[in-house]
Amino acid sequence: MGKNNSVKSNGAAASGSGNLRSTVRYAFVASLPVMAGYLVLGTGFGVLLQAKGYNWLWAALMSVTIFAGSMQYVAVDLLSGGATLIAAALMTVLVNIRHLFYGLTMLEKYSDTGWRKPYLIFALTDETFSLVCSPELPENVDRKNYYFFLSLMNQCYWITGSILGAAAGAALSFNSAGIDFAMTALFVVIFVEQWEKTKQHLPAVAGVVITVVCRLLFGTESFLIPSMIGILAAMFLFQGKLNPVNEAVAADAHAQETRSPDDTWRSGHEAGNSGDKNETGKGGNER
Amino acid sequence: MIEPVHSLLLIAVIAGVTALIRFLPFLVFHKGTPKTVLYLGEVLPYAIMGMLVVYCLKDISITGSTHAIPEALAVTATALLHKWKHNTLLSILAGTVFYMVLVQLVF
């Protein structure tokens, strides 16, 4: 995903060699793994939301306007618990802060996408990012339209899944006690994935320990904001200690760039996180 | 369900902040990113995921009627299954069904 590739694909797009039909087909095939994931995770979200008394219209509204997987699971909880707007905003910042880095990585590739650009930026989820940051596209595929159709298809899967989930949750009367655990399971899974991707476990451990301590000190209603402040403080405290490790991670990611970046959509997020630090570093130097 | 107006406001805030974060790099950081922001983006995802796991489990109580045993079992099972198979959807589905069986039939 270095400079050469983006120059090459820029050239291909400028010469207008892409044809719409093969671009749509190529985007569809690339999106298939995301389709499976989004339909299932979206359905889980819809079922959860419905269990809290919000029908499929709410699910659709959220998937159209927010379109961020983990955050929508958290949003179910914020909604049902009647969170304050400030608490919701803070939570959103923390859960979604990683998206800053997807944007930084895509600055150049999205720079010439014209009318598609606002939507491409809006729809840059973990999974879409893992697909658009892979550089190699066939000659007959138009880069800009590929980005656009891929983003659009992915969001359609997500919306479809959430509506299906909410509708199914309403139609089937099964004992849904315990279904909230889907959200816990999602985060446990991501936690395990992240744990295996890094040797530096201090941030993960700090996140757990600080939150547990705040939960015990402040109670279930008001522990979240102290936890966030505590985590931020701890990260700044660790900054000197963690930086060398980060450079090692970045160097490692750089080495991995030479291999094909077709990470599965699941691990794309972490791979992206460490990979794009690198890219931005390069971008900054060039400028 | 809480009152619809507050629900709509919450969704608007979450959607607005999410979009803001996604647009910010394109609006601000194209001239170079502050080191602190880079650093936080590197370490925060790990810490926040830990926070979210605890957040999901905030209502459990060791002194409660089930002594948090179903949660402990289901979290352990989900994590182990994921370490073994590395299949996100399978881990979430199996973990959730396991937990539902525990709270509905066992405890």
Coordinates of C-alpha atoms in Angstrom, one line a residue:
Chain A
M1 CA 0.0 0.0 0.0
G2 CA 2.9 2.3 -0.7
K3 CA 3.2 5.3 -2.9
N4 CA 3.8 3.4 -6.1
N5 CA 0.5 1.6 -5.9
S6 CA -1.6 4.7 -5.4
V7 CA 0.2 6.5 -8.2
K8 CA -0.5 3.5 -10.4
S9 CA -4.2 3.3 -9.5
N10 CA -4.5 7.1 -9.9
G11 CA -3.2 6.8 -13.4
A12 CA -5.6 4.0 -14.2
A13 CA -8.5 6.0 -12.9
A14 CA -7.5 9.2 -14.8
S15 CA -7.3 7.3 -18.1
G16 CA -10.9 6.2 -17.5
S17 CA -10.1 2.5 -18.2
G18 CA -12.6 1.2 -15.6
N19 CA -15.9 -0.1 -16.8
L20 CA -18.9 0.2 -14.6
R21 CA -20.1 -3.3 -14.9
S22 CA -16.9 -5.0 -14.0
T23 CA -16.3 -2.4 -11.2
V24 CA -19.6 -3.3 -9.6
R25 CA -18.9 -7.0 -9.9
Y26 CA -15.4 -6.6 -8.5
A27 CA -16.7 -4.6 -5.6
F28 CA -19.5 -7.1 -4.9
V29 CA -17.1 -10.1 -4.8
A30 CA -14.7 -8.1 -2.5
S31 CA -17.6 -7.3 -0.2
L32 CA -18.8 -10.9 0.3
P33 CA -16.9 -11.6 3.5
V34 CA -18.3 -8.3 4.9
M35 CA -21.8 -9.3 3.8
A36 CA -21.6 -12.4 6.0
G37 CA -20.3 -10.5 8.9
Y38 CA -22.6 -7.5 8.7
L39 CA -25.7 -9.5 8.2
V40 CA -25.0 -11.5 11.3
L41 CA -23.7 -8.7 13.5
G42 CA -26.4 -6.3 12.1
T43 CA -29.1 -8.9 13.0
G44 CA -27.6 -9.2 16.5
F45 CA -27.9 -5.4 16.8
G46 CA -31.5 -5.4 15.6
V47 CA -32.5 -8.1 18.0
L48 CA -30.9 -6.3 20.9
L49 CA -32.5 -3.0 20.0
Q50 CA -35.9 -4.6 19.6
A51 CA -35.6 -6.3 23.0
K52 CA -35.2 -2.8 24.5
G53 CA -38.5 -1.7 22.9
Y54 CA -37.2 0.0 19.7
N55 CA -38.8 -1.3 16.5
W56 CA -37.2 -1.9 13.1
L57 CA -37.6 1.8 12.1
W58 CA -35.3 2.8 14.9
A59 CA -32.8 0.1 13.8
A60 CA -32.9 1.4 10.3
L61 CA -32.6 5.0 11.4
M62 CA -29.5 4.1 13.4
S63 CA -27.8 2.0 10.8
V64 CA -28.4 4.7 8.1
T65 CA -27.2 7.7 10.2
I66 CA -24.5 6.2 12.5
F67 CA -23.2 3.1 10.6
A68 CA -20.6 2.1 13.2
G69 CA -20.8 -1.5 14.4
S70 CA -19.5 -1.6 18.0
M71 CA -20.8 1.9 18.7
Q72 CA -24.3 0.9 17.7
Y73 CA -24.2 -2.0 20.2
V74 CA -23.0 0.5 22.9
A75 CA -25.8 2.8 21.7
V76 CA -28.4 0.2 22.5
D77 CA -27.2 0.4 26.1
L78 CA -27.0 4.2 26.1
L79 CA -30.6 4.4 24.8
S80 CA -32.1 1.9 27.1
G81 CA -30.3 3.4 30.1
G82 CA -31.3 6.9 29.2
A83 CA -27.8 8.3 29.1
T84 CA -27.1 12.0 29.0
L85 CA -26.1 13.6 25.7
I86 CA -22.7 14.5 27.1
A87 CA -22.0 10.9 28.3
A88 CA -23.1 9.6 24.9
A89 CA -20.8 12.0 23.1
L90 CA -17.8 11.1 25.3
M91 CA -18.5 7.4 24.8
T92 CA -18.7 7.9 21.1
V93 CA -15.4 9.7 21.0
L94 CA -13.6 6.9 22.9
V95 CA -15.2 4.0 21.1
N96 CA -14.7 5.5 17.6
I97 CA -11.4 7.4 18.1
R98 CA -9.6 4.7 16.0
H99 CA -11.5 6.0 12.9
L100 CA -9.3 9.0 12.9
F101 CA -6.5 6.8 11.7
Y102 CA -8.5 5.2 8.9
G103 CA -9.2 8.7 7.6
L104 CA -5.5 9.6 7.9
T105 CA -4.6 6.6 5.9
M106 CA -7.2 7.3 3.2
L107 CA -6.4 11.1 2.9
E108 CA -4.6 10.7 -0.4
K109 CA -6.6 7.8 -2.0
Y110 CA -9.9 9.7 -1.3
S111 CA -8.5 13.1 -2.3
D112 CA -9.7 12.9 -6.0
T113 CA -13.0 11.1 -5.5
G114 CA -15.2 14.1 -6.2
W115 CA -18.9 13.9 -5.4
R116 CA -18.3 10.5 -3.8
K117 CA -16.0 11.8 -1.2
P118 CA -18.4 12.8 1.6
Y119 CA -20.1 9.5 1.5
L120 CA -16.8 7.6 1.3
I121 CA -15.6 9.3 4.5
F122 CA -19.0 8.9 6.3
A123 CA -19.0 5.1 5.5
L124 CA -15.4 4.3 6.4
T125 CA -16.0 1.5 8.9
D126 CA -13.4 -1.0 10.2
E127 CA -14.4 -3.5 7.5
T128 CA -14.7 -1.1 4.6
F129 CA -11.3 0.3 5.6
S130 CA -9.7 -3.1 5.5
L131 CA -10.9 -3.5 1.9
V132 CA -10.3 0.0 0.5
C133 CA -6.7 0.1 1.8
S134 CA -5.7 -2.9 -0.3
P135 CA -4.1 -1.4 -3.3
E136 CA -4.2 -3.8 -6.2
L137 CA -7.1 -3.4 -8.6
P138 CA -7.5 -4.9 -12.0
E139 CA -7.2 -2.7 -15.1
N140 CA -10.9 -2.7 -15.9
V141 CA -11.9 -1.5 -12.4
D142 CA -12.4 2.2 -11.8
R143 CA -10.9 2.9 -8.4
K144 CA -13.2 5.7 -7.4
N145 CA -16.4 3.8 -8.3
Y146 CA -15.0 0.7 -6.6
Y147 CA -14.6 2.6 -3.3
F148 CA -18.1 4.0 -3.7
F149 CA -19.9 0.8 -4.5
L150 CA -18.0 -1.1 -1.9
S151 CA -18.9 1.4 0.8
L152 CA -22.5 1.5 -0.3
M153 CA -22.9 -2.3 -0.5
N154 CA -21.4 -2.7 2.9
Q155 CA -23.8 -0.2 4.4
C156 CA -26.7 -1.9 2.7
Y157 CA -25.8 -5.3 4.3
W158 CA -25.6 -3.6 7.7
I159 CA -29.0 -1.9 7.3
T160 CA -30.5 -5.1 6.0
G161 CA -29.1 -7.1 8.9
S162 CA -30.4 -4.6 11.6
I163 CA -33.9 -4.4 10.1
L164 CA -34.0 -8.2 9.8
G165 CA -32.9 -8.6 13.4
A166 CA -35.4 -6.1 14.8
A167 CA -38.2 -7.6 12.7
A168 CA -37.3 -11.2 13.7
G169 CA -37.0 -10.2 17.3
A170 CA -40.5 -8.8 17.2
A171 CA -42.0 -11.7 15.2
L172 CA -40.5 -14.6 17.0
S173 CA -41.6 -14.8 20.6
F174 CA -38.8 -16.7 22.2
N175 CA -37.4 -16.2 25.7
S176 CA -34.8 -13.6 25.0
A177 CA -33.4 -13.4 28.5
G178 CA -29.6 -13.3 28.3
I179 CA -29.5 -12.1 24.7
D180 CA -27.7 -8.9 25.8
F181 CA -24.7 -11.1 26.2
A182 CA -24.2 -10.8 22.4
M183 CA -22.6 -7.4 23.1
T184 CA -20.4 -8.7 25.8
A185 CA -19.3 -11.6 23.5
L186 CA -18.5 -9.1 20.7
F187 CA -16.2 -7.1 22.9
V188 CA -14.6 -10.1 24.4
V189 CA -13.8 -11.4 20.9
I190 CA -12.3 -8.1 19.8
F191 CA -10.4 -7.9 23.1
V192 CA -8.9 -11.4 22.5
E193 CA -8.0 -10.5 18.9
Q194 CA -6.3 -7.3 20.0
W195 CA -4.5 -9.1 22.8
E196 CA -3.0 -11.6 20.3
K197 CA -2.0 -8.9 17.9
T198 CA 0.3 -7.0 20.3
K199 CA 3.0 -7.8 22.8
Q200 CA 2.2 -4.6 24.7
H201 CA -0.6 -5.6 27.1
L202 CA -0.4 -2.6 29.4
P203 CA -3.2 -0.5 27.7
A204 CA -5.6 -3.5 27.7
V205 CA -4.9 -4.4 31.3
A206 CA -5.1 -0.7 32.4
G207 CA -8.5 -0.4 30.6
V208 CA -9.9 -3.4 32.5
V209 CA -8.4 -2.6 35.9
I210 CA -9.2 1.1 35.9
T211 CA -12.8 0.5 34.9
V212 CA -13.3 -2.3 37.5
V213 CA -11.9 0.1 40.2
C214 CA -14.2 2.9 39.0
R215 CA -17.2 0.6 38.9
L216 CA -16.5 -0.4 42.5
L217 CA -15.9 3.2 43.7
F218 CA -18.6 5.0 41.8
G219 CA -21.4 2.5 41.2
T220 CA -23.1 1.3 38.1
E221 CA -24.6 4.7 37.2
S222 CA -21.6 7.0 37.1
F223 CA -18.4 5.0 36.7
L224 CA -18.0 5.5 33.0
I225 CA -16.8 9.0 32.9
P226 CA -14.3 8.6 35.7
S227 CA -13.1 5.4 33.9
M228 CA -12.5 7.4 30.7
I229 CA -10.6 10.1 32.6
G230 CA -8.6 7.5 34.4
I231 CA -7.7 5.7 31.2
L232 CA -6.6 8.9 29.4
A233 CA -4.5 9.8 32.4
A234 CA -2.9 6.3 32.5
M235 CA -2.2 6.4 28.8
F236 CA -0.4 9.8 29.2
L237 CA 1.5 8.4 32.3
F238 CA 2.6 5.4 30.2
Q239 CA 3.5 7.4 27.2
G240 CA 7.3 7.4 27.7
K241 CA 7.2 3.7 28.6
L242 CA 5.1 2.6 25.6
N243 CA 6.5 4.7 22.8
P244 CA 9.5 2.4 22.0
V245 CA 7.2 -0.6 21.8
N246 CA 5.0 1.4 19.4
E247 CA 7.9 2.0 17.1
A248 CA 8.6 -1.7 17.1
V249 CA 5.0 -2.4 16.3
A250 CA 5.1 0.2 13.5
A251 CA 8.3 -1.3 12.1
D252 CA 6.7 -4.7 12.2
A253 CA 3.7 -3.4 10.4
H254 CA 5.9 -1.9 7.8
A255 CA 7.6 -5.2 7.2
Q256 CA 4.2 -6.8 6.8
E257 CA 3.2 -4.3 4.2
T258 CA 5.2 -6.2 1.6
R259 CA 2.9 -9.1 1.9
S260 CA -0.5 -9.0 0.5
P261 CA -2.7 -6.8 2.7
D262 CA -5.8 -8.9 2.1
D263 CA -6.5 -9.3 5.8
T264 CA -9.7 -10.9 6.7
W265 CA -12.3 -8.3 7.4
R266 CA -12.1 -9.3 11.1
S267 CA -8.5 -8.6 11.6
G268 CA -8.5 -5.7 9.2
H269 CA -9.1 -3.2 12.1
E270 CA -6.0 -4.1 14.1
A271 CA -3.8 -4.5 11.0
G272 CA -5.1 -1.1 9.8
N273 CA -4.4 0.5 13.1
S274 CA -0.7 -0.3 13.2
G275 CA -0.3 -0.1 9.5
D276 CA -1.7 3.4 9.0
K277 CA 0.5 4.9 11.6
N278 CA 3.2 4.1 9.3
E279 CA 1.5 5.5 6.3
T280 CA 0.7 8.8 8.0
G281 CA 4.3 9.0 9.1
K282 CA 5.4 8.7 5.5
G283 CA 2.7 11.2 4.4
G284 CA 3.9 13.7 6.9
N285 CA 7.4 13.4 5.8
E286 CA 6.6 13.9 2.2
R287 CA 4.8 17.0 2.9
Chain B
M1 CA -37.7 2.4 25.8
I2 CA -37.1 5.9 27.0
E3 CA -39.0 8.9 25.6
P4 CA -38.7 9.2 21.8
V5 CA -37.4 12.7 21.8
H6 CA -34.4 11.9 24.0
S7 CA -33.8 8.7 22.0
L8 CA -33.7 10.8 18.8
L9 CA -31.3 13.3 20.4
L10 CA -29.0 10.5 21.6
I11 CA -28.9 9.0 18.1
A12 CA -28.2 12.4 16.6
V13 CA -25.3 13.0 19.0
I14 CA -23.8 9.6 18.4
A15 CA -24.2 9.9 14.6
G16 CA -22.8 13.5 14.7
V17 CA -19.8 12.6 16.8
T18 CA -19.1 9.5 14.7
A19 CA -19.2 11.5 11.5
L20 CA -17.1 14.3 13.0
I21 CA -14.4 11.8 13.9
R22 CA -14.4 10.3 10.4
F23 CA -14.3 13.7 8.7
L24 CA -11.8 15.3 11.1
P25 CA -8.6 14.0 9.4
F26 CA -9.8 15.3 6.0
L27 CA -10.6 18.7 7.5
V28 CA -7.7 19.2 9.9
F29 CA -4.9 16.7 9.9
H30 CA -3.8 16.8 6.3
K31 CA -1.0 19.1 7.3
G32 CA 0.5 16.5 9.7
T33 CA -0.9 14.9 12.8
P34 CA 0.1 15.9 16.4
K35 CA 2.2 13.1 18.0
T36 CA -0.2 12.9 21.0
V37 CA -3.1 12.1 18.7
L38 CA -1.1 9.4 16.9
Y39 CA -0.1 7.9 20.3
L40 CA -3.6 7.9 21.6
G41 CA -4.9 6.3 18.5
E42 CA -2.3 3.6 18.9
V43 CA -3.0 2.7 22.6
L44 CA -6.6 3.7 23.2
P45 CA -8.3 1.0 21.2
Y46 CA -6.8 -1.6 23.5
A47 CA -7.7 0.2 26.7
I48 CA -11.2 1.1 25.5
M49 CA -12.0 -2.5 24.5
G50 CA -11.1 -3.5 28.1
M51 CA -13.3 -0.8 29.4
L52 CA -16.2 -1.9 27.2
V53 CA -15.9 -5.5 28.4
V54 CA -16.2 -4.3 32.0
Y55 CA -19.0 -1.9 31.0
C56 CA -21.0 -4.8 29.6
L57 CA -20.6 -6.7 32.9
K58 CA -21.3 -3.7 35.1
D59 CA -24.5 -5.1 36.6
I60 CA -23.1 -8.4 37.8
S61 CA -22.7 -8.9 41.6
I62 CA -20.7 -11.5 43.3
T63 CA -23.0 -11.4 46.3
G64 CA -26.1 -11.7 44.0
S65 CA -28.3 -14.8 43.5
T66 CA -26.1 -16.3 40.8
H67 CA -22.8 -15.0 42.2
A68 CA -21.8 -13.9 38.6
I69 CA -21.1 -17.5 37.7
P70 CA -23.0 -17.5 34.4
E71 CA -21.2 -14.4 33.3
A72 CA -17.8 -15.8 34.3
L73 CA -18.5 -19.1 32.5
A74 CA -19.8 -17.5 29.4
V75 CA -17.0 -14.9 29.1
T76 CA -14.4 -17.6 29.6
A77 CA -16.1 -19.9 27.1
T78 CA -16.3 -17.1 24.5
A79 CA -12.7 -16.2 24.9
L80 CA -11.4 -19.7 24.8
L81 CA -13.5 -20.6 21.8
H82 CA -12.2 -17.5 20.0
K83 CA -8.6 -18.3 20.9
W84 CA -9.2 -21.8 19.5
K85 CA -11.2 -21.2 16.3
H86 CA -10.7 -17.5 15.6
N87 CA -14.1 -17.3 14.1
T88 CA -15.8 -14.1 15.3
L89 CA -19.3 -15.0 14.3
L90 CA -19.1 -18.5 15.8
S91 CA -17.6 -17.2 19.1
I92 CA -20.3 -14.5 19.5
L93 CA -23.2 -16.9 18.5
A94 CA -22.0 -19.8 20.6
G95 CA -21.1 -17.6 23.6
T96 CA -24.5 -15.9 23.6
V97 CA -26.5 -19.1 23.2
F98 CA -24.4 -20.7 26.0
Y99 CA -25.1 -17.7 28.3
M100 CA -28.9 -17.8 27.4
V101 CA -29.0 -21.5 28.3
L102 CA -27.2 -20.8 31.6
V103 CA -29.5 -18.0 32.7
Q104 CA -32.7 -19.5 31.4
L105 CA -32.3 -23.2 32.3
V106 CA -29.4 -23.7 34.7
F107 CA -29.4 -20.8 37.2

